[in-house]
PDB file of C-alpha atoms in Angstrom:
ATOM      1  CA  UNK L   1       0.000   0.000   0.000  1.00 38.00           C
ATOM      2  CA  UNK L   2       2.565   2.885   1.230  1.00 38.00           C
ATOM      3  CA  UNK L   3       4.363   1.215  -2.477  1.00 43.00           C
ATOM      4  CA  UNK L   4       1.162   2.761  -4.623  1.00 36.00           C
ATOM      5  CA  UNK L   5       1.268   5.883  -2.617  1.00 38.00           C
ATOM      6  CA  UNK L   6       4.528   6.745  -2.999  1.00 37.00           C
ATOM      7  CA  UNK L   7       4.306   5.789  -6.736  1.00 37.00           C
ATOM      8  CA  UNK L   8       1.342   7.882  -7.050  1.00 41.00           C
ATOM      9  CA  UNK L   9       3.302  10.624  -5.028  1.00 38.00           C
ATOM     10  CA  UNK L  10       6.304  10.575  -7.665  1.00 39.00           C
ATOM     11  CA  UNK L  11       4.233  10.938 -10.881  1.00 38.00           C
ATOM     12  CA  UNK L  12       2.485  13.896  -9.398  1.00 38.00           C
ATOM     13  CA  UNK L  13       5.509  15.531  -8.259  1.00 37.00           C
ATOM     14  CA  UNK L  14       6.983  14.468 -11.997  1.00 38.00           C
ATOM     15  CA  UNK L  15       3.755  15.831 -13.565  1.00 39.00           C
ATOM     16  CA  UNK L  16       4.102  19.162 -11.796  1.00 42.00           C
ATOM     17  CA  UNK L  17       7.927  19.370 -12.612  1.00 39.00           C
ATOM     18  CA  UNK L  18       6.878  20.618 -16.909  1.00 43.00           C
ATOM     19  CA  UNK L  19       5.566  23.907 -15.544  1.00 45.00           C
ATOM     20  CA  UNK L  20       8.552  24.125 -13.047  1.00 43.00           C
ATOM     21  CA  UNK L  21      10.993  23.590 -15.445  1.00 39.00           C
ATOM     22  CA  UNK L  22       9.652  25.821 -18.333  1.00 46.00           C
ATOM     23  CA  UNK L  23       9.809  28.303 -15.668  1.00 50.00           C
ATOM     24  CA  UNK L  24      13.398  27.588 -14.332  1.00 49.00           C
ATOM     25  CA  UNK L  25      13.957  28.060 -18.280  1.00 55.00           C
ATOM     26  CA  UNK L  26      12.544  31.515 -18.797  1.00 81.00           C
ATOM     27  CA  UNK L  27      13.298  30.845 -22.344  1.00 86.00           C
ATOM     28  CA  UNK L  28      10.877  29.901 -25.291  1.00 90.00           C
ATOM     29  CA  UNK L  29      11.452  29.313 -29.041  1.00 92.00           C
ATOM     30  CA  UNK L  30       8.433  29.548 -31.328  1.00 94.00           C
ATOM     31  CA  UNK L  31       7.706  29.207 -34.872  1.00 94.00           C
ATOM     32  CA  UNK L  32       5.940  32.604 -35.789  1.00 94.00           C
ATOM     33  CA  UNK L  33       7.008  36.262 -36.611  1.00 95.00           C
ATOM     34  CA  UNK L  34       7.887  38.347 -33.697  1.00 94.00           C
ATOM     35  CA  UNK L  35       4.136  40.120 -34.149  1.00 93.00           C
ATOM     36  CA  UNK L  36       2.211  37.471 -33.603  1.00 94.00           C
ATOM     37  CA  UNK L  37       3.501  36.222 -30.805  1.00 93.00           C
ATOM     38  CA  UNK L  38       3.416  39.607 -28.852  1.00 93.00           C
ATOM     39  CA  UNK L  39      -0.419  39.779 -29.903  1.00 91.00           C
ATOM     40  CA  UNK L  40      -0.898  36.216 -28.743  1.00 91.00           C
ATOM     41  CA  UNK L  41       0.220  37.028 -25.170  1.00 89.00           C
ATOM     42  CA  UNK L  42      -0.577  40.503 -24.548  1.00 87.00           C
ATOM     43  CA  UNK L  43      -2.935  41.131 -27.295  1.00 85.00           C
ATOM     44  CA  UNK L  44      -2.651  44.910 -29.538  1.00 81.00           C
ATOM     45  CA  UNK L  45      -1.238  46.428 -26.156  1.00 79.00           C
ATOM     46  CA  UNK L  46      -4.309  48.682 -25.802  1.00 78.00           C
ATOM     47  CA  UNK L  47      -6.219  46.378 -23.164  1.00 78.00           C
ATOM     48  CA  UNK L  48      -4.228  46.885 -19.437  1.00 79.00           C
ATOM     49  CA  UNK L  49      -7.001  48.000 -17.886  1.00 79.00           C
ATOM     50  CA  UNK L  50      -4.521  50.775 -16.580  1.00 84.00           C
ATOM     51  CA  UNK L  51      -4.555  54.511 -17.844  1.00 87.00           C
ATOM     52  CA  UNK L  52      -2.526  54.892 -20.401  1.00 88.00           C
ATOM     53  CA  UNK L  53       0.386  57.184 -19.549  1.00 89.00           C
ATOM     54  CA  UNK L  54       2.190  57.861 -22.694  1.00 84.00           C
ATOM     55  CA  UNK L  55       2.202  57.023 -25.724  1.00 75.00           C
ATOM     56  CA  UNK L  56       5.180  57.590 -27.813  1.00 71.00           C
ATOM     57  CA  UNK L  57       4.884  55.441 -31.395  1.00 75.00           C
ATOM     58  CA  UNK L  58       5.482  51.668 -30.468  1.00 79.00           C
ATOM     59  CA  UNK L  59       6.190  52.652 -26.245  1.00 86.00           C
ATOM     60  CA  UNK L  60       3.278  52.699 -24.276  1.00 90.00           C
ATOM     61  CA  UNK L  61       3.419  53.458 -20.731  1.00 92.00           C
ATOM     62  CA  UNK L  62       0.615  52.408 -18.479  1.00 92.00           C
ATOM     63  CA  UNK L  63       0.170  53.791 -15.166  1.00 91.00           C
ATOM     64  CA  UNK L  64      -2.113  53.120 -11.659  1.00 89.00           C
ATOM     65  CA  UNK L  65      -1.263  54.621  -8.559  1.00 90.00           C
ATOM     66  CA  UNK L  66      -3.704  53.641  -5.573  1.00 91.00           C
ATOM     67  CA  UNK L  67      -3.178  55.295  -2.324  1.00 92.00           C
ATOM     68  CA  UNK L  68      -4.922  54.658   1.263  1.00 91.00           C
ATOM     69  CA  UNK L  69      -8.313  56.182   1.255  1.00 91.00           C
ATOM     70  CA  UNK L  70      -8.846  54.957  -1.998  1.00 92.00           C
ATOM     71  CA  UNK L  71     -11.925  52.758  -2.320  1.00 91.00           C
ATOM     72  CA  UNK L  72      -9.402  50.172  -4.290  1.00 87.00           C
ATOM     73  CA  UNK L  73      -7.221  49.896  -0.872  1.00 88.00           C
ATOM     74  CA  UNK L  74      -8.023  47.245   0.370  1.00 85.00           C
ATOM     75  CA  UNK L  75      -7.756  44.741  -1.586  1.00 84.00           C
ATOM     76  CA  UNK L  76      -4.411  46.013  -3.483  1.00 83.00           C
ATOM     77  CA  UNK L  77      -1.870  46.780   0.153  1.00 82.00           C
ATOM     78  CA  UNK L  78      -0.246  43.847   0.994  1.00 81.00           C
ATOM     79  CA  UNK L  79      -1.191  42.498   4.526  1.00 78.00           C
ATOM     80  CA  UNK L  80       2.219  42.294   5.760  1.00 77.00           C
ATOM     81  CA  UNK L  81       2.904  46.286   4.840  1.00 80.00           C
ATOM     82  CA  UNK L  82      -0.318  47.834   6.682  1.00 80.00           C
ATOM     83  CA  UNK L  83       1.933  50.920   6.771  1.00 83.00           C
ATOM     84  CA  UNK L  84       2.476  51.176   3.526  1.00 85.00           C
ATOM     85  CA  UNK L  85       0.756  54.420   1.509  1.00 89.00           C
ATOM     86  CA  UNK L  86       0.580  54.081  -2.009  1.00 91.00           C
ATOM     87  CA  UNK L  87       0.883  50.870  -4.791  1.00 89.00           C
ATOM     88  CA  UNK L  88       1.623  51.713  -8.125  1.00 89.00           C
ATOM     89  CA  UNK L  89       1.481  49.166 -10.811  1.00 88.00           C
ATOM     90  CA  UNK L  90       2.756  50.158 -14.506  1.00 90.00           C
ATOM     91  CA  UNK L  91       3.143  48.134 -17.398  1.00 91.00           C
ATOM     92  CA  UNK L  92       5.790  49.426 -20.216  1.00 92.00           C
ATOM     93  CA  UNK L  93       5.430  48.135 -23.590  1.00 92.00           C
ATOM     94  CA  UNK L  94       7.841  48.473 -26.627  1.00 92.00           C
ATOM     95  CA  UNK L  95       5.251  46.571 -28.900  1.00 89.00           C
ATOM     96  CA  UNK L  96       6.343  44.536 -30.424  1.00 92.00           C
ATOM     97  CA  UNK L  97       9.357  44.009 -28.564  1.00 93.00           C
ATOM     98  CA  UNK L  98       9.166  44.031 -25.177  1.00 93.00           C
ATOM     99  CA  UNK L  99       6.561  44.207 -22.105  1.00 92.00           C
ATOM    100  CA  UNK L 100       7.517  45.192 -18.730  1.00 92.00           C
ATOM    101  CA  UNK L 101       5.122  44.982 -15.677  1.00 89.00           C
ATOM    102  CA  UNK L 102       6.230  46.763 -12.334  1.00 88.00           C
ATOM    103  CA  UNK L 103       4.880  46.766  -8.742  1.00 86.00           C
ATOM    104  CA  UNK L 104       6.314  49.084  -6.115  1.00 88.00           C
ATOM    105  CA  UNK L 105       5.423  50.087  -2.736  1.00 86.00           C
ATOM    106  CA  UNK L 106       5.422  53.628  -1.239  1.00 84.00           C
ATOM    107  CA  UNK L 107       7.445  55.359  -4.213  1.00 73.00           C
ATOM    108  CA  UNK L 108       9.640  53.086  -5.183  1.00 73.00           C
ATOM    109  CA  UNK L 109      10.582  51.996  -1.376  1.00 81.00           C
ATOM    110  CA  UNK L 110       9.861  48.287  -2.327  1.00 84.00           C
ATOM    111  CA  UNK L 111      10.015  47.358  -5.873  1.00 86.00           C
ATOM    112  CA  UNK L 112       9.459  44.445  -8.269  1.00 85.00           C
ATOM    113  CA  UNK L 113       8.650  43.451 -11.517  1.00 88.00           C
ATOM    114  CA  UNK L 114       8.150  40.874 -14.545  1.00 90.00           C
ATOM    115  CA  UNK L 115      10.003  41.664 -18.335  1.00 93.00           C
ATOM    116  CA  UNK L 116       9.279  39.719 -21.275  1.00 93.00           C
ATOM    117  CA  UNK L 117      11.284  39.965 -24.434  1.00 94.00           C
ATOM    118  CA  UNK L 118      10.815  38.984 -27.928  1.00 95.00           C
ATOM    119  CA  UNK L 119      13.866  38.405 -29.363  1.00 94.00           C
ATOM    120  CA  UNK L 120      13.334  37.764 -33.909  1.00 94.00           C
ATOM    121  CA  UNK L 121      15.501  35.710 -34.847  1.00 93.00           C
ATOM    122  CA  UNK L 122      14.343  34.705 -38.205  1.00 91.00           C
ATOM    123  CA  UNK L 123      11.031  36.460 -40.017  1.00 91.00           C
ATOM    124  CA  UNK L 124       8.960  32.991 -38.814  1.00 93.00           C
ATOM    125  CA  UNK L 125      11.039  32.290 -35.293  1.00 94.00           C
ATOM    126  CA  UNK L 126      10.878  34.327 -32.571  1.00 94.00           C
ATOM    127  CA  UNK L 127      12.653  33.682 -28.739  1.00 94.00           C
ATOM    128  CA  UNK L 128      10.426  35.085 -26.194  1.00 93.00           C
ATOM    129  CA  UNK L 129      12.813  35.280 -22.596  1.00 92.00           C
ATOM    130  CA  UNK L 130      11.185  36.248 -19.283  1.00 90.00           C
ATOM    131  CA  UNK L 131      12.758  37.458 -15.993  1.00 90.00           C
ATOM    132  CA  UNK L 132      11.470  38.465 -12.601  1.00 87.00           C
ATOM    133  CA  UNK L 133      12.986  41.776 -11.574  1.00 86.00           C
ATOM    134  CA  UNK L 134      15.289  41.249  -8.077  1.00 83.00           C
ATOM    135  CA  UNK L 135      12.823  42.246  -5.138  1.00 81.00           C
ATOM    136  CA  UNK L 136      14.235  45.395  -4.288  1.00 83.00           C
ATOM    137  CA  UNK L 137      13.877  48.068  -1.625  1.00 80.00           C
ATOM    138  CA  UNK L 138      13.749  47.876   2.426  1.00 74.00           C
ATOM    139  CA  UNK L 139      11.430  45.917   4.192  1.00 71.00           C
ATOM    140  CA  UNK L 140      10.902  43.408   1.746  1.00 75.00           C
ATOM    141  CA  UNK L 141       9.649  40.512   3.825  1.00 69.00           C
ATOM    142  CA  UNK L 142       6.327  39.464   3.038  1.00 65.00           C
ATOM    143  CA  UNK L 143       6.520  40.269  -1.062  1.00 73.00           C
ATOM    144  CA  UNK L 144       7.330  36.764  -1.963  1.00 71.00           C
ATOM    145  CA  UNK L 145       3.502  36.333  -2.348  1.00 66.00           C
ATOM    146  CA  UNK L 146       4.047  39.017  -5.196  1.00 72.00           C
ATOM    147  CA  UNK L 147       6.718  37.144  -6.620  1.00 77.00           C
ATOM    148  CA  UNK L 148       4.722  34.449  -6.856  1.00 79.00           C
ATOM    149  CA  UNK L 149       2.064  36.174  -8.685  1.00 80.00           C
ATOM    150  CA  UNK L 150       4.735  37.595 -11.193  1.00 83.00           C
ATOM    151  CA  UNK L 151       5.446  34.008 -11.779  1.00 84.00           C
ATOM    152  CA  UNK L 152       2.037  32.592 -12.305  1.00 85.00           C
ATOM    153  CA  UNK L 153       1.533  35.742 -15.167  1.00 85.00           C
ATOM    154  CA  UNK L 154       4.386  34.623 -16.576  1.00 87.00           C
ATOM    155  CA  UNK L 155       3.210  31.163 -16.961  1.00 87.00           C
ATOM    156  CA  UNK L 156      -0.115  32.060 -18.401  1.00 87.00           C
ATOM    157  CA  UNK L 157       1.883  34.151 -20.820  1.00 86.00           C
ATOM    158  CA  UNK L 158       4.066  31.158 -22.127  1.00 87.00           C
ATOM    159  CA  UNK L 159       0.510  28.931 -22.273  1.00 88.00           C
ATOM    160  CA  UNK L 160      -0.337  31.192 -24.520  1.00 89.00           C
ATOM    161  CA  UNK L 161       2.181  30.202 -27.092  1.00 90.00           C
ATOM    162  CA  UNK L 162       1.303  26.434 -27.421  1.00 90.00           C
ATOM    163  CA  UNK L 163      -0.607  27.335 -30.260  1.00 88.00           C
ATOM    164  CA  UNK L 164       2.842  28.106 -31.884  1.00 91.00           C
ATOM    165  CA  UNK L 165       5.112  24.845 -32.717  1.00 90.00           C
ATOM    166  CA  UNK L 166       7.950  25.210 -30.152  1.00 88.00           C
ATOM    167  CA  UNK L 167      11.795  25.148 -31.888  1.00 87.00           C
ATOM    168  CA  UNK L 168      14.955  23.462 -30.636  1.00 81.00           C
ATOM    169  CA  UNK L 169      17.602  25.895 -30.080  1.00 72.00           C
ATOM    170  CA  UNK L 170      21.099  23.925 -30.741  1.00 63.00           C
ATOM    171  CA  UNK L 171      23.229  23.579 -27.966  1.00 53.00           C
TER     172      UNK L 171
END
């Protein structure tokens, strides 16, 4: 019996190690133009559902800024900064290059943030790379949580590409 369970154990721990590892690999290779795989993940850039900022050409800056005593408050501060005073989440894009997506505390005092880039390598193959920004600032305990969520974005991100056939990269 504890045979079975511990078999069972090991192929769910194996099943669960695919979406680990893509994400330990932060690096994709698809077979489509540069275009279409931005506008498979993040669509034309014009839905955030933050104000847009700027808007110079391709760049697009998109920019929310909550403070306490908003009505959004609550359920934006993080519970382990009660102190905190203002969230601001923005979202960069250099369509069809890059998208950036940033999350700071109190001006900057605690920042973090999630970068993908789309890297053409031929016109019909395309290397899309993400990183998580370094959790920066004082009194970063308790932000792991947002970490995590940068991480599960970026997974839903790279789901969005199985529609593409994936490449192998030599080594």
């Amino acid at each position: 019996m504890m045979r079975k369970i511990t078999v069972i154990a090991a192929l769910l721990l194996l099943a669960g190690c695919g979406k680990a590892l893509e994400l330990v690999n932060q690096t994709r290779v698809v077979a489509a133009p540069r275009e279409e795989v931005f506008k498979k993940m993040f669509g034309d850039g014009t839905d955030t559902g933050l104000p847009l900022v700027t808007n110079g050409g391709s760049t697009k800056l998109y920019e929310l800024v909550v403070e306490k005593g908003d009505p959004e408050w609550s359920a934006v501060v993080p519970k382990q900064r009660p102190d905190a005073y203002k969230i601001k989440y923005a979202v960069a894009m250099e369509i069809p290059r890059e998208m950036h997506i940033l999350y700071s505390i109190d001006d900057g005092a605690v920042t973090t943030g999630l970068k993908f880039t789309l890297e053409e390598l031929a016109p019909d193959k395309t290397r899309v790379v993400f990183h998580v920004d370094e959790l920066k600032g004082h009194d970063t305990e308790g932000l792991a949580v947002n970490t995590a969520k940068l991480h599960a974005i970026a997974y839903e991100a790279l789901k969005k590409l199985k529609d593409f056939d994936e490449v192998k990269e030599p080594a």
